[in-house]
Amino acid sequence: MSKKALTYLSLCALILFSACSTEKNTFLNRTYHSTTARFNGYFNANELLDQALVTFYSSKKDDFYEVLPVNLLPNEVESKGMHPAIDTAISKCSIVIKNHSMPSTEDMYYKDVEHNKWIDENWITIGRALYYKREYKQAKKNFEFVKRLFAKDPSYYLARLWIAKIHIEQRAFADAKIILDDLNAISLEQKEKTFRDYIPFVKEKTEDEEGIPVMSRKLQYDIYKTYADLAIKRKEYPEAINGLNSAITKCRSQSEKTRLHFILGQLYQRSNVLDSARLHYSKALKAAAPFEISFNARLNRAISGGGEKLSKDLQRMLKDAKNAQYKDQIYYALANLELNRNDRVEAKVYLTESAFYSNGNARQKAMAYEKLGDLSYGEKN
């Protein structure tokens, strides 16, 4: 090796070694540690968490007899299946925080300044992982730290949102509402401003002319969804409807939109605003909708007072081979249509068919017999 090449190698090694220091707040040091924190921790950990959630969502069966949850979470048993991915994600981010926080300190929770612009995302990711692990106390501690140290960063909003989610799961509804009302007010203040769309894994720390961090479209969407989730749990359906309508305006995913439209249909139906219920059930009938959403949207749209056209649609569904296992539900919907027309005789025929075809659905069979009993009781029979 020539003397010149050796000199170059020595210089590169010296630069790399100096960049490894977490105590020097220089451009080179910040770039090295931020890049490492971004990819070794944040990116890889979120990939693990997101894949675990996709697996959970794909295996989770919705209960269409109830209002669908806006925020679908694993229970204690389901969460255990995600623990390997969660623990690995936490480990990756913890190592990054320990080795690449600038400046480093013995107790990370009590530091006063952070020069690595990707450390807050790693803290958020750990908190998010602990949330799905249902370790709410420790998750909240992480988010409280982010809220304190990164008050001039969009992570401040994100940490407060996750704290509100924890309050909801702990049924501290009043505490959650205080946070969400405040975040919603900030979102409305920024409504007239131009927002850059959220790009996964790309750092955006934008501020307005007053130095206030700006909310991304994705963050606004999550705030509105969480607001709706809280309102549904409190059975405040008008508030939930407002939250979901706002969330839809910020939603980019067609599959998520179909679910939100379906939930809106359910809420309007329970509020007896049937025209709006039918409208949103119709919007849920999109190509991106899963079969169960699409099927139940057609049923509920008919139950919500559909006319002859929707009755014929249900008859076509009966003849479709792929709906064979759902005949009990289709007959039940037809019975409700006839009751809306005040044709009790035909309704009884359909309810009897519903009970007959409810071989593997005890809940549907019970509903059919209950309604038959109500009709007979009303006739003093």
Coordinates of C-alpha atoms in Angstrom, one line a residue, residues 196-351:
R196 CA -47.0 18.5 3.8
D197 CA -48.2 14.9 3.6
Y198 CA -46.6 12.4 5.9
I199 CA -43.9 10.2 4.2
P200 CA -43.0 7.1 6.2
F201 CA -39.5 7.2 7.8
V202 CA -38.8 10.7 6.5
K203 CA -38.1 13.3 9.2
E204 CA -40.2 16.4 9.0
K205 CA -39.8 19.0 11.7
T206 CA -41.7 22.0 10.4
E207 CA -42.7 25.1 12.3
D208 CA -45.1 27.9 11.5
E209 CA -44.1 31.6 11.6
E210 CA -44.5 31.6 15.4
G211 CA -42.2 28.7 15.9
I212 CA -45.1 26.3 16.8
P213 CA -44.7 22.7 15.4
V214 CA -47.1 21.9 12.6
M215 CA -49.2 18.8 12.7
S216 CA -48.9 16.4 9.7
R217 CA -52.0 15.1 7.9
K218 CA -51.4 11.6 9.3
L219 CA -51.3 13.0 12.9
Q220 CA -54.5 14.9 12.4
Y221 CA -56.1 11.8 11.1
D222 CA -55.1 9.8 14.2
I223 CA -56.3 12.6 16.5
Y224 CA -59.8 12.5 14.9
K225 CA -59.9 8.7 15.0
T226 CA -59.0 8.7 18.6
Y227 CA -61.6 11.3 19.4
A228 CA -64.2 9.1 17.7
D229 CA -63.0 6.1 19.6
L230 CA -63.4 7.9 22.9
A231 CA -66.9 9.2 22.0
I232 CA -68.1 5.7 21.0
K233 CA -66.8 4.2 24.3
R234 CA -68.8 7.0 26.1
K235 CA -71.8 6.3 23.8
E236 CA -71.7 9.9 22.7
Y237 CA -72.6 9.1 19.1
P238 CA -73.0 12.7 17.7
E239 CA -69.4 13.5 18.8
A240 CA -68.2 10.2 17.4
I241 CA -69.9 11.0 14.0
N242 CA -68.1 14.4 14.0
G243 CA -64.8 12.8 14.7
L244 CA -65.2 10.1 12.0
N245 CA -66.3 12.6 9.4
S246 CA -63.2 14.7 10.1
A247 CA -61.0 11.6 10.1
I248 CA -62.3 10.6 6.6
T249 CA -61.2 14.0 5.2
K250 CA -57.6 13.2 6.3
C251 CA -57.5 9.5 5.4
R252 CA -55.5 8.4 2.4
S253 CA -56.1 4.7 2.6
Q254 CA -59.2 3.4 0.8
S255 CA -59.4 0.3 2.9
E256 CA -59.4 2.4 6.1
K257 CA -62.0 4.8 4.6
T258 CA -64.4 1.9 3.9
R259 CA -64.2 0.8 7.6
L260 CA -64.8 4.3 8.8
H261 CA -67.8 4.7 6.5
F262 CA -69.2 1.4 7.8
I263 CA -68.8 2.6 11.4
L264 CA -70.5 5.9 10.5
G265 CA -73.4 3.9 9.0
Q266 CA -73.7 1.9 12.2
L267 CA -73.7 5.1 14.3
Y268 CA -76.3 6.9 12.1
Q269 CA -78.4 3.7 12.2
R270 CA -78.3 3.6 16.0
S271 CA -79.2 7.3 16.1
N272 CA -82.1 6.5 13.7
V273 CA -80.8 8.8 11.0
L274 CA -81.5 6.2 8.4
D275 CA -80.8 8.3 5.2
S276 CA -77.3 9.0 6.4
A277 CA -76.9 5.4 7.5
R278 CA -77.7 4.1 4.0
L279 CA -75.4 6.8 2.4
H280 CA -72.4 5.6 4.4
Y281 CA -73.1 1.9 4.0
S282 CA -73.2 2.6 0.3
K283 CA -69.8 4.3 0.5
A284 CA -68.5 1.3 2.4
L285 CA -69.3 -0.8 -0.7
K286 CA -66.0 -0.2 -2.4
A287 CA -63.6 -2.4 -4.3
A288 CA -61.0 -2.0 -1.5
A289 CA -63.5 -3.2 1.2
P290 CA -63.0 -6.6 2.7
F291 CA -65.7 -9.2 2.0
E292 CA -67.1 -9.0 5.6
I293 CA -67.4 -5.2 5.5
S294 CA -69.0 -5.2 2.0
F295 CA -71.4 -8.0 2.9
N296 CA -72.6 -6.5 6.1
A297 CA -72.8 -3.0 4.6
R298 CA -75.3 -4.4 2.0
L299 CA -77.3 -6.1 4.7
N300 CA -77.4 -3.1 7.0
R301 CA -78.2 -0.7 4.1
A302 CA -81.3 -2.8 3.4
I303 CA -82.3 -3.0 7.1
S304 CA -82.0 0.8 7.3
G305 CA -85.2 1.1 5.4
G306 CA -84.3 0.2 1.8
G307 CA -87.1 0.0 -0.8
E308 CA -87.9 -2.6 -3.5
K309 CA -84.5 -2.1 -5.1
L310 CA -82.6 -3.1 -2.0
S311 CA -85.0 -6.0 -1.4
K312 CA -84.1 -7.4 -4.9
D313 CA -80.4 -6.9 -4.0
L314 CA -80.9 -9.1 -0.9
Q315 CA -82.7 -11.8 -3.1
R316 CA -79.7 -11.8 -5.4
M317 CA -77.4 -12.2 -2.5
L318 CA -79.4 -15.3 -1.5
K319 CA -78.8 -16.9 -4.9
D320 CA -75.0 -16.1 -4.8
A321 CA -73.1 -19.3 -3.9
K322 CA -70.4 -17.4 -2.0
N323 CA -73.1 -16.2 0.5
A324 CA -74.4 -19.7 1.2
Q325 CA -73.1 -19.7 4.8
Y326 CA -74.7 -16.3 5.4
K327 CA -78.3 -17.1 4.4
D328 CA -79.5 -16.8 8.0
Q329 CA -78.3 -13.1 8.1
I330 CA -79.8 -12.4 4.7
Y331 CA -83.2 -13.8 5.7
Y332 CA -83.1 -11.8 8.9
A333 CA -82.4 -8.6 6.8
L334 CA -85.3 -9.5 4.5
A335 CA -87.5 -9.9 7.6
N336 CA -86.6 -6.4 8.8
L337 CA -87.5 -5.0 5.4
E338 CA -90.9 -6.6 5.5
L339 CA -91.5 -5.3 9.1
N340 CA -90.6 -1.8 7.8
R341 CA -93.4 -2.4 5.2
N342 CA -95.7 -3.6 8.1
D343 CA -96.0 -7.0 6.5
R344 CA -95.8 -9.2 9.6
V345 CA -96.8 -12.4 7.8
E346 CA -93.9 -12.3 5.3
A347 CA -91.6 -11.2 8.0
K348 CA -92.4 -14.3 10.0
V349 CA -91.7 -16.5 7.0
Y350 CA -88.2 -14.9 6.6
L351 CA -87.5 -15.1 10.4

